[in-house]
mmCIF file of C-alpha atoms in Angstrom:
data_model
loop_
_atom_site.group_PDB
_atom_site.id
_atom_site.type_symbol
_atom_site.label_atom_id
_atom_site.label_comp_id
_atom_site.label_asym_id
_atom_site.label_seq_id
_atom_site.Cartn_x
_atom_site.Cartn_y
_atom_site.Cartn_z
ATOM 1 C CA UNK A 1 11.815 7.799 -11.713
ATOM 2 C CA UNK A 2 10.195 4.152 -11.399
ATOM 3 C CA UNK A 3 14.010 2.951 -11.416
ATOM 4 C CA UNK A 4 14.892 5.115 -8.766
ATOM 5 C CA UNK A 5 12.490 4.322 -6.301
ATOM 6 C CA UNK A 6 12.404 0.516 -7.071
ATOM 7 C CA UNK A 7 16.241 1.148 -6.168
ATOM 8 C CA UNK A 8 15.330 2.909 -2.944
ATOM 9 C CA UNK A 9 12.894 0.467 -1.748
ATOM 10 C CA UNK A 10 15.086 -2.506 -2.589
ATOM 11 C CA UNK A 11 17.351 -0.778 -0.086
ATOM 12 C CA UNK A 12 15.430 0.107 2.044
ATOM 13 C CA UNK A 13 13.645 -3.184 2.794
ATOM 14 C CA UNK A 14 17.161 -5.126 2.209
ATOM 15 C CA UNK A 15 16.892 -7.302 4.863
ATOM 16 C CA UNK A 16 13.225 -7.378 5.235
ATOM 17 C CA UNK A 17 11.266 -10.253 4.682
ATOM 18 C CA UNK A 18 7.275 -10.848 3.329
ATOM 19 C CA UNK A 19 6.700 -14.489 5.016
ATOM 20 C CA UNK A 20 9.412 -16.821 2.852
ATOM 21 C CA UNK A 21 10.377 -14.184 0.058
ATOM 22 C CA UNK A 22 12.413 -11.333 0.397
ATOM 23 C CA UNK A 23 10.125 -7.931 0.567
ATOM 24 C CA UNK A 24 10.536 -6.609 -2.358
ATOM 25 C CA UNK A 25 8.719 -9.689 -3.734
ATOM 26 C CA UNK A 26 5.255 -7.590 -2.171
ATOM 27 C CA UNK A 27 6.604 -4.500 -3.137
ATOM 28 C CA UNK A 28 7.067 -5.773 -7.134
ATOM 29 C CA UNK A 29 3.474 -7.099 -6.800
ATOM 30 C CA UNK A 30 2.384 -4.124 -5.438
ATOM 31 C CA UNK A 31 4.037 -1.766 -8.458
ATOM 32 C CA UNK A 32 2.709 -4.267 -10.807
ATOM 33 C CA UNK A 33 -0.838 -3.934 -10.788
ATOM 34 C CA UNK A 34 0.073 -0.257 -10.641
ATOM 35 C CA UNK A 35 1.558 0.153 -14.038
ATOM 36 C CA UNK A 36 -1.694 0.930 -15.842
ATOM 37 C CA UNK A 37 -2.177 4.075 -13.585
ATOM 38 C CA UNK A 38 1.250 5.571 -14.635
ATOM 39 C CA UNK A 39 4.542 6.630 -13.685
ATOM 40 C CA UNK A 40 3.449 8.162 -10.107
ATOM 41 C CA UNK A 41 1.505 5.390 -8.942
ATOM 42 C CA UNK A 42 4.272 3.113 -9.485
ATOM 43 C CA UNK A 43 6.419 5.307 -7.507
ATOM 44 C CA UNK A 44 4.140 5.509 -4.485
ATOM 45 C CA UNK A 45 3.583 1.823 -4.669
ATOM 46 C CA UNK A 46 7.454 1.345 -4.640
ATOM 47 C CA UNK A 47 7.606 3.563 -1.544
ATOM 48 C CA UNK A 48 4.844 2.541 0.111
ATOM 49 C CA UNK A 49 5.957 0.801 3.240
ATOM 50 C CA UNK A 50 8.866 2.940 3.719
ATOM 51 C CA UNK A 51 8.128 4.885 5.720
ATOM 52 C CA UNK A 52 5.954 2.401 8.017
ATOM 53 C CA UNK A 53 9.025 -0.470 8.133
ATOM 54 C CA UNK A 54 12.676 1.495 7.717
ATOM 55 C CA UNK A 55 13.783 4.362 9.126
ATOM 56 C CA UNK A 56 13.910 6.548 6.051
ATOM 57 C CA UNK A 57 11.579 9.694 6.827
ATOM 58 C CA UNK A 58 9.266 11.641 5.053
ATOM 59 C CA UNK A 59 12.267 14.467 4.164
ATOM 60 C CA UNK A 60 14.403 11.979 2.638
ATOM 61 C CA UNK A 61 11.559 10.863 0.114
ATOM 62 C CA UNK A 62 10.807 14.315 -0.288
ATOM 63 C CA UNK A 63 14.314 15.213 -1.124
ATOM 64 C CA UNK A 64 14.300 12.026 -3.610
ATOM 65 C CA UNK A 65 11.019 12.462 -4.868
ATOM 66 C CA UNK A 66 9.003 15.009 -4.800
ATOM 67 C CA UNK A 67 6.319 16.742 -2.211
ATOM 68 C CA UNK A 68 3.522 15.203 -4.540
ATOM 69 C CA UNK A 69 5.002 11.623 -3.754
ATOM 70 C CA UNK A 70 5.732 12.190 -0.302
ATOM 71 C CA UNK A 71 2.650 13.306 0.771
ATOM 72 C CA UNK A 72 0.767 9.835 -0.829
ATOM 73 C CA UNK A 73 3.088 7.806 0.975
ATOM 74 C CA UNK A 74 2.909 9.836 4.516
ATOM 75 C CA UNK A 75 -0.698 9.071 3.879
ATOM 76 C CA UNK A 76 -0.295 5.147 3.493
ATOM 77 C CA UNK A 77 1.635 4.912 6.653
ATOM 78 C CA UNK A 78 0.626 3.265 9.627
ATOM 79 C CA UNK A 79 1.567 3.653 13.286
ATOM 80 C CA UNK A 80 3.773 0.487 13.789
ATOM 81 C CA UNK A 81 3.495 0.906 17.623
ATOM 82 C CA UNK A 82 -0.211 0.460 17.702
ATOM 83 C CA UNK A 83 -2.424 -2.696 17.643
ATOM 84 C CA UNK A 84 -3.512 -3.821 13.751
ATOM 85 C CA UNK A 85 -7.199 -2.629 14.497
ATOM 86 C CA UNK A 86 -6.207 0.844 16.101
ATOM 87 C CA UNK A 87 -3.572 1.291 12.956
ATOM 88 C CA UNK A 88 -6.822 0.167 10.474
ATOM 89 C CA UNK A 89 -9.180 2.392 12.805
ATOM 90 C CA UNK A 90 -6.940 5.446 12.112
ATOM 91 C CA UNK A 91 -5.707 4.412 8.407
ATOM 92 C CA UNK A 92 -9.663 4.382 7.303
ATOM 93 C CA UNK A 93 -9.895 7.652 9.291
ATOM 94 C CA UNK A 94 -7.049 9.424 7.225
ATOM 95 C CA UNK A 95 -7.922 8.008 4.007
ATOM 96 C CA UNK A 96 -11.815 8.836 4.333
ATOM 97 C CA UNK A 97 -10.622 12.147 3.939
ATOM 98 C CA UNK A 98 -8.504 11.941 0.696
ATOM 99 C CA UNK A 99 -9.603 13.832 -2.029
ATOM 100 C CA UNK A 100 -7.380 15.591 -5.727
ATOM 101 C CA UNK A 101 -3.785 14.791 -5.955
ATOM 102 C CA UNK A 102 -3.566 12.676 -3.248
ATOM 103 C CA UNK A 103 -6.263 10.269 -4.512
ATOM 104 C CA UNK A 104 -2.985 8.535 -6.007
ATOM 105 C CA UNK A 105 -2.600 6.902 -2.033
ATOM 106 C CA UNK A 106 -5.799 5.474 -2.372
ATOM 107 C CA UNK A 107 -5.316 3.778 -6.006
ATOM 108 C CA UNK A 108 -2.018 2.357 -4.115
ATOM 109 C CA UNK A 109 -3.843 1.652 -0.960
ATOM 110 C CA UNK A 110 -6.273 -0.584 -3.073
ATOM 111 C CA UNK A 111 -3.412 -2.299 -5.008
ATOM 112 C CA UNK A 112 -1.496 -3.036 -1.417
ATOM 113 C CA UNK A 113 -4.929 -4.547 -0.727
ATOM 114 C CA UNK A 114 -4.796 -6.932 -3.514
ATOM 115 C CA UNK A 115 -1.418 -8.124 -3.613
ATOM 116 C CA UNK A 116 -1.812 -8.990 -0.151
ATOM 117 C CA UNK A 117 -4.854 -10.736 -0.454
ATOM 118 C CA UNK A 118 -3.722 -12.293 -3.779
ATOM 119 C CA UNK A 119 -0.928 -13.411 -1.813
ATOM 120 C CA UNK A 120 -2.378 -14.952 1.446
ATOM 121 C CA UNK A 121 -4.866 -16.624 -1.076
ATOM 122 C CA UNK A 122 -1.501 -18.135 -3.077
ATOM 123 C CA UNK A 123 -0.624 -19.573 0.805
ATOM 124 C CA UNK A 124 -3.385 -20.309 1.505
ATOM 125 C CA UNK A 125 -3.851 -18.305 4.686
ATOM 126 C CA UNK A 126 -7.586 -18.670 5.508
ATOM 127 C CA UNK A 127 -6.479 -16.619 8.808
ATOM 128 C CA UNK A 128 -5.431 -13.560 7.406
ATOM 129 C CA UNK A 129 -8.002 -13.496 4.501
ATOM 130 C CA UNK A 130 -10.571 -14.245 6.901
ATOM 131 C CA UNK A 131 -9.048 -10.710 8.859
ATOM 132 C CA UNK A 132 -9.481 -8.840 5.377
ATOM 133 C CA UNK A 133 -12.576 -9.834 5.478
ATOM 134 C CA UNK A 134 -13.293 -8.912 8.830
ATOM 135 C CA UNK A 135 -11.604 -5.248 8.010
ATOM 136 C CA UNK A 136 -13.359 -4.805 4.030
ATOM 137 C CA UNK A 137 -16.494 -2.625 5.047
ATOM 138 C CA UNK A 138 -14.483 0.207 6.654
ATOM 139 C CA UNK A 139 -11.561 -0.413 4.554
ATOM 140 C CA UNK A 140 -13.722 0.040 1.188
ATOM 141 C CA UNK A 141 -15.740 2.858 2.726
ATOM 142 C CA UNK A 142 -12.913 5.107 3.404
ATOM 143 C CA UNK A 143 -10.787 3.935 0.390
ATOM 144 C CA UNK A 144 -13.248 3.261 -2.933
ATOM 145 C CA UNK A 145 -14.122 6.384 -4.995
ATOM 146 C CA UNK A 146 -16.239 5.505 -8.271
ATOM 147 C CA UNK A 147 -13.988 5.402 -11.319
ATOM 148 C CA UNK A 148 -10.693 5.855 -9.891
ATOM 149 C CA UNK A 149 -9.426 2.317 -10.223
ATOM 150 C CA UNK A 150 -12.688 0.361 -10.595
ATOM 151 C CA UNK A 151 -10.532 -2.734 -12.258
ATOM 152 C CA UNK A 152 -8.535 -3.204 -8.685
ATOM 153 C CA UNK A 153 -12.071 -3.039 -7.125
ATOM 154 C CA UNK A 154 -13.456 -5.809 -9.599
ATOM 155 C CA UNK A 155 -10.555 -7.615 -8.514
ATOM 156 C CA UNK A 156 -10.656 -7.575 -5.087
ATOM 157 C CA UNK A 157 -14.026 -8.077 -4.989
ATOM 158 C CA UNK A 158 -13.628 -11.868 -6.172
#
């Protein structure tokens, strides 16, 4: 299952780019610090941006993958078409609300997090870690739960 939907994404973002790497380089990181939370979460962090940057929908990863998986990732997607604070804004909103089987978006939601702010620090982009920054109150208020993936927390918390 991890094969198939490290195959999937790698299609799926084909031509995308993260800054001067191809996307999947974000999408490895991503499925990386994943791997101690299993088989699913590895998945959903493969398939995480999917649905936010191709135009594969949420029946197609369904079909592939399972209602279980789907549902995570519908949960981790953000309205392209809106401004970065109105797509937080809502994001926060949405994953405040999280709670069983579909806790799984939020242990991917903090390992997005960290890859992206483990990369930006590996750029050196004071800009856009100074924006995580900006965004980490309402982004750990509506995505931390105590003892789901306290390690990603200790690390993004450095």
């Amino acid at each position: 299952m991890i094969n198939k939907a490290r195959e999937f994404a790698n299609k799926a973002h084909a031509q995308q780019r993260y800054g001067d790497l191809p996307y999947m380089a974000h999408v490895e990181a991503v499925a990386a610090l994943l791997k101690p939370f299993g088989q699913d979460a590895m998945v959903v962090g493969y398939l995480h941006d999917v649905l936010e940057d191709t135009k594969i929908g949420i029946n197609e990863i369904e079909a592939e993958f399972g209602a279980h998986i789907a549902k995570c990732v519908a949960l981790l997607k953000d309205d392209p078409s809106k401004s970065r604070r109105d797509r937080k804004r809502a994001a926060c909103a949405r994953l405040c609300r999280v709670t069983g089987k579909e806790e799984l978006a939020l242990i991917v939601s903090a390992a997005d997090r960290l890859a992206n702010m483990k990369a930006s620090n590996a750029a050196r982009d004071i800009k856009r870690l100074k924006m995580y920054l900006k965004e980490w109150e309402a982004f750990e208020a509506a995505v931390y739960r105590p003892g789901l993936c306290d390690e990603l927390w200790r690390a993004l918390a450095r």
